[in-house]
Short mmCIF file of C-alpha atoms in Angstrom, two decimals:
data_model
loop_
_atom_site.label_atom_id
_atom_site.label_comp_id
_atom_site.label_asym_id
_atom_site.label_seq_id
_atom_site.Cartn_x
_atom_site.Cartn_y
_atom_site.Cartn_z
CA MET A 1 -37.31 -13.37 -52.25
CA ALA A 2 -36.92 -14.64 -55.81
CA HIS A 3 -40.12 -12.90 -56.89
CA GLU A 4 -39.05 -9.65 -55.21
CA CYS A 5 -35.70 -9.77 -57.01
CA ILE A 6 -37.30 -10.19 -60.42
CA PHE A 7 -40.18 -7.73 -59.88
CA HIS A 8 -37.90 -4.73 -59.48
CA HIS A 9 -35.28 -5.26 -62.16
CA SER A 10 -35.31 -5.32 -65.94
CA LEU A 11 -33.84 -7.98 -68.18
CA ASP A 12 -30.95 -5.61 -68.95
CA ASP A 13 -30.10 -5.39 -65.25
CA MET A 14 -30.20 -9.15 -64.73
CA LEU A 15 -28.05 -10.06 -67.73
CA GLY A 16 -25.77 -7.02 -67.61
CA ALA A 17 -24.88 -4.88 -70.61
CA TYR A 18 -22.60 -7.51 -72.14
CA GLY A 19 -24.95 -10.44 -71.55
CA PHE A 20 -27.98 -8.63 -72.93
CA SER A 21 -25.99 -7.44 -75.94
CA LYS A 22 -25.05 -11.05 -76.74
CA VAL A 23 -28.69 -12.14 -76.53
CA GLN A 24 -29.80 -9.22 -78.70
CA LYS A 25 -27.15 -9.86 -81.37
CA GLY A 26 -27.96 -13.57 -81.38
CA LEU A 27 -31.66 -12.89 -81.92
CA GLN A 28 -30.91 -10.41 -84.70
CA SER A 29 -28.70 -12.95 -86.48
CA LEU A 30 -31.39 -15.65 -86.21
CA LYS A 31 -34.03 -13.23 -87.49
CA GLU A 32 -31.88 -12.23 -90.47
CA ALA A 33 -31.24 -15.91 -91.22
CA GLY A 34 -34.98 -16.56 -91.30
CA ASP A 35 -35.15 -18.77 -88.20
CA PRO A 36 -38.85 -19.74 -88.08
CA THR A 37 -39.24 -19.47 -84.30
CA VAL A 38 -37.59 -16.06 -83.94
CA THR A 39 -39.28 -14.76 -87.10
CA ALA A 40 -42.69 -15.77 -85.76
CA LEU A 41 -42.01 -14.18 -82.37
CA ALA A 42 -40.78 -10.97 -84.00
CA ALA A 43 -43.91 -10.84 -86.17
CA ASP A 44 -46.06 -11.26 -83.07
CA VAL A 45 -44.21 -8.41 -81.35
CA MET A 46 -44.78 -6.20 -84.41
CA ARG A 47 -48.48 -7.08 -84.48
CA ARG A 48 -48.98 -6.36 -80.78
CA TYR A 49 -46.75 -3.32 -80.26
CA GLY A 50 -45.87 -1.92 -83.66
CA PRO A 51 -42.30 -1.02 -84.73
CA GLN A 52 -39.76 -1.32 -81.90
CA SER A 53 -36.07 -0.57 -81.47
CA ALA A 54 -33.81 -3.62 -81.76
CA ARG A 55 -33.31 -3.53 -78.00
CA ASN A 56 -37.02 -3.42 -77.15
CA GLU A 57 -37.77 -6.07 -79.75
CA ALA A 58 -35.22 -8.39 -78.11
CA ARG A 59 -36.83 -7.80 -74.70
CA GLU A 60 -40.28 -8.65 -76.03
CA ILE A 61 -39.07 -11.75 -77.91
CA VAL A 62 -37.40 -13.11 -74.77
CA ALA A 63 -40.52 -12.35 -72.72
CA ALA A 64 -42.75 -14.14 -75.23
CA ALA A 65 -40.39 -17.09 -75.54
CA GLY A 66 -40.25 -17.35 -71.75
CA GLU A 67 -43.77 -18.74 -71.71
CA ARG A 68 -43.15 -21.58 -74.15
CA PHE A 69 -39.45 -22.45 -74.36
CA LEU A 70 -39.60 -25.71 -72.34
CA ASP A 71 -40.59 -29.07 -73.76
CA SER A 72 -42.73 -31.60 -71.87
CA SER A 73 -39.72 -32.98 -69.97
CA GLY A 74 -38.65 -29.56 -68.66
CA ASP A 75 -35.69 -29.15 -71.01
CA VAL A 76 -35.12 -26.22 -73.34
CA SER A 77 -36.79 -27.03 -76.65
CA ILE A 78 -34.41 -27.17 -79.59
CA ARG A 79 -36.51 -24.42 -81.22
CA PHE A 80 -35.69 -22.08 -78.33
CA GLY A 81 -31.97 -22.70 -77.95
CA PHE A 82 -31.36 -18.96 -77.79
CA MET A 83 -33.09 -18.91 -74.38
CA LYS A 84 -30.39 -20.99 -72.68
CA SER A 85 -27.98 -18.11 -72.08
CA ALA A 86 -30.77 -15.72 -71.05
CA TYR A 87 -32.21 -18.04 -68.43
CA ALA A 88 -28.79 -19.12 -67.18
CA GLY A 89 -28.00 -15.44 -66.65
CA ILE A 90 -31.25 -14.81 -64.78
CA ALA A 91 -30.73 -17.86 -62.55
CA GLY A 92 -27.19 -16.73 -61.72
CA TRP A 93 -28.42 -13.21 -60.99
CA LEU A 94 -30.97 -14.58 -58.51
CA ARG A 95 -28.40 -16.69 -56.70
CA ASP A 96 -26.03 -13.72 -56.45
CA ARG A 97 -28.81 -11.93 -54.56
CA GLY A 98 -29.27 -14.54 -51.87
CA VAL A 99 -31.55 -17.12 -53.49
CA PRO A 100 -29.18 -20.09 -53.17
CA PHE A 101 -31.39 -23.09 -53.90
CA ALA A 102 -31.36 -24.83 -57.27
CA PHE A 103 -34.20 -23.97 -59.66
CA SER A 104 -35.74 -26.42 -62.06
CA ASN A 105 -36.43 -24.96 -65.48
CA PHE A 106 -40.17 -25.14 -64.76
CA GLU A 107 -39.77 -23.20 -61.49
CA LEU A 108 -37.69 -20.50 -63.15
CA GLN A 109 -40.16 -20.23 -66.01
CA GLY A 110 -42.97 -19.78 -63.50
CA LEU A 111 -41.08 -17.06 -61.61
CA ILE A 112 -40.46 -15.04 -64.74
CA HIS A 113 -44.04 -15.43 -65.95
CA ASP A 114 -45.55 -14.43 -62.59
CA ALA A 115 -43.19 -11.47 -62.30
CA ALA A 116 -44.07 -10.22 -65.78
CA GLU A 117 -47.80 -10.47 -65.03
CA TRP A 118 -47.34 -8.61 -61.73
CA VAL A 119 -45.53 -5.76 -63.46
CA LYS A 120 -48.22 -5.49 -66.15
CA GLN A 121 -51.07 -5.41 -63.62
CA SER A 122 -49.44 -3.10 -61.08
CA GLY A 123 -48.12 -0.53 -63.54
CA VAL A 124 -44.88 -0.11 -61.55
CA GLU A 125 -41.93 1.53 -63.26
CA VAL A 126 -39.03 -0.88 -63.71
CA PRO A 127 -35.74 0.85 -62.90
CA SER A 128 -32.66 0.63 -65.06
CA LEU A 129 -29.00 0.80 -64.14
CA ALA A 130 -28.87 4.38 -65.37
CA ILE A 131 -30.71 5.64 -62.28
CA GLN A 132 -29.24 3.32 -59.67
CA THR A 133 -26.67 4.51 -57.20
CA PRO A 134 -23.11 3.38 -57.90
CA SER A 135 -23.00 0.95 -54.98
CA GLN A 136 -26.02 -1.17 -55.96
CA ASP A 137 -25.66 -4.68 -57.42
CA THR A 138 -21.87 -4.57 -57.38
CA CYS A 139 -19.16 -6.88 -56.12
CA VAL A 140 -17.84 -6.23 -52.60
CA ARG A 141 -16.84 -9.76 -51.52
CA ASP A 142 -13.23 -10.33 -50.53
CA GLY A 143 -11.35 -12.37 -53.11
CA MET A 144 -9.68 -12.26 -56.50
CA TYR A 145 -11.52 -11.69 -59.79
CA SER A 146 -9.53 -12.23 -62.99
CA GLY A 147 -10.58 -11.51 -66.54
CA ARG A 148 -11.24 -9.01 -69.31
CA VAL A 149 -13.18 -5.77 -68.89
CA VAL A 150 -16.17 -5.96 -71.24
CA ALA A 151 -18.07 -2.77 -70.38
CA VAL A 152 -17.41 0.53 -68.62
CA SER A 153 -20.08 3.07 -67.62
CA ASP A 154 -20.04 6.20 -65.47
CA HIS A 155 -20.42 4.14 -62.28
CA HIS A 156 -19.65 0.51 -63.12
CA VAL A 157 -17.07 -1.79 -64.66
CA GLU A 158 -18.18 -5.20 -65.94
CA GLN A 159 -15.57 -7.95 -66.02
CA LYS A 160 -15.90 -11.37 -67.73
CA ILE A 161 -14.38 -13.92 -65.36
CA GLY A 162 -15.24 -17.23 -67.04
CA ARG A 163 -15.87 -18.90 -70.37
CA ASN A 164 -19.63 -18.46 -70.38
CA ASP A 165 -21.21 -15.20 -71.52
CA THR A 166 -23.04 -15.00 -68.19
CA ASP A 167 -19.85 -15.14 -66.08
CA ILE A 168 -19.85 -11.38 -65.51
CA VAL A 169 -18.94 -9.48 -62.32
CA ARG A 170 -20.02 -5.86 -61.93
CA HIS A 171 -17.64 -3.58 -59.98
CA ASP A 172 -18.36 -0.17 -58.46
CA ARG A 173 -15.76 2.16 -60.03
CA SER A 174 -15.48 4.21 -56.84
CA ARG A 175 -14.20 1.12 -54.99
CA LEU A 176 -11.40 0.34 -57.45
CA SER A 177 -7.82 1.51 -56.96
CA LEU A 178 -7.38 2.42 -60.64
CA PRO A 179 -9.52 3.47 -63.59
CA LEU A 180 -10.09 0.74 -66.16
CA SER A 181 -10.89 0.68 -69.86
CA ARG A 182 -12.74 -1.79 -72.03
CA ASP A 183 -10.63 -4.83 -73.01
CA ASP A 184 -8.19 -4.39 -70.09
CA ILE A 185 -7.21 -7.82 -68.75
CA VAL A 186 -6.73 -7.48 -65.01
CA ASP A 187 -6.90 -9.10 -61.60
CA ILE A 188 -9.05 -7.25 -59.06
CA CYS A 189 -8.39 -8.22 -55.45
CA TYR A 190 -11.01 -7.19 -52.87
CA GLN A 191 -10.26 -6.67 -49.20
CA ASP A 192 -12.59 -4.86 -46.80
CA GLY A 193 -14.73 -3.65 -49.69
CA ARG A 194 -11.84 -2.09 -51.61
CA GLY A 195 -10.76 -3.48 -55.00
CA MET A 196 -7.03 -3.34 -55.72
CA VAL A 197 -6.39 -3.50 -59.48
CA LYS A 198 -3.50 -5.71 -60.53
CA SER A 199 -2.16 -6.34 -64.02
CA LYS A 200 0.31 -9.01 -65.17
CA GLY A 201 1.16 -9.78 -61.56
CA HIS A 202 2.14 -6.19 -60.67
CA GLU A 203 0.06 -4.04 -58.38
CA ARG A 204 -0.88 -0.74 -59.99
CA GLU A 205 -1.26 2.32 -57.75
CA ARG A 206 -2.90 5.67 -58.50
#
């Protein structure tokens, strides 16, 4: 199941718009500061693929780092500290999709590597959120989700519900009782698949 999950989604999908943006900005800052690891990876991407957009360059750097970011003990090497948030996000994404067991870093590294090789060899087209239906990969569990809205698209709302950059919940806008905007701080209470938007303790109706 873990392999199937990774095969059919891009890094953007797994980290979410906010999570991927944080990784991309972090890599850009390290590159501008002359970090030797990121600079070397970026040079390798340029050599292999030519000039890339900042977004595609970040994807390729993470993919390349994914094959070498662990040290001999299975911990994230100090040279690849920027990979911690990316791999934490991918692990959380897998567990949200029904892969509940704990991964070692080595196991997760192997999954990502195998998935990348499969995609290269098969030539399949990796879908993005832009062509998914509104109901896919969104929260429908009963319960309360509290936090700041960090991204809004035509079909989805992404809400940061914890301190970590990867603590993001994606909501289907059609299931919410009210429209939301970026930086709104709200409680969203789900019952029977419907999300009631609350703010400052007061329920807001259409």
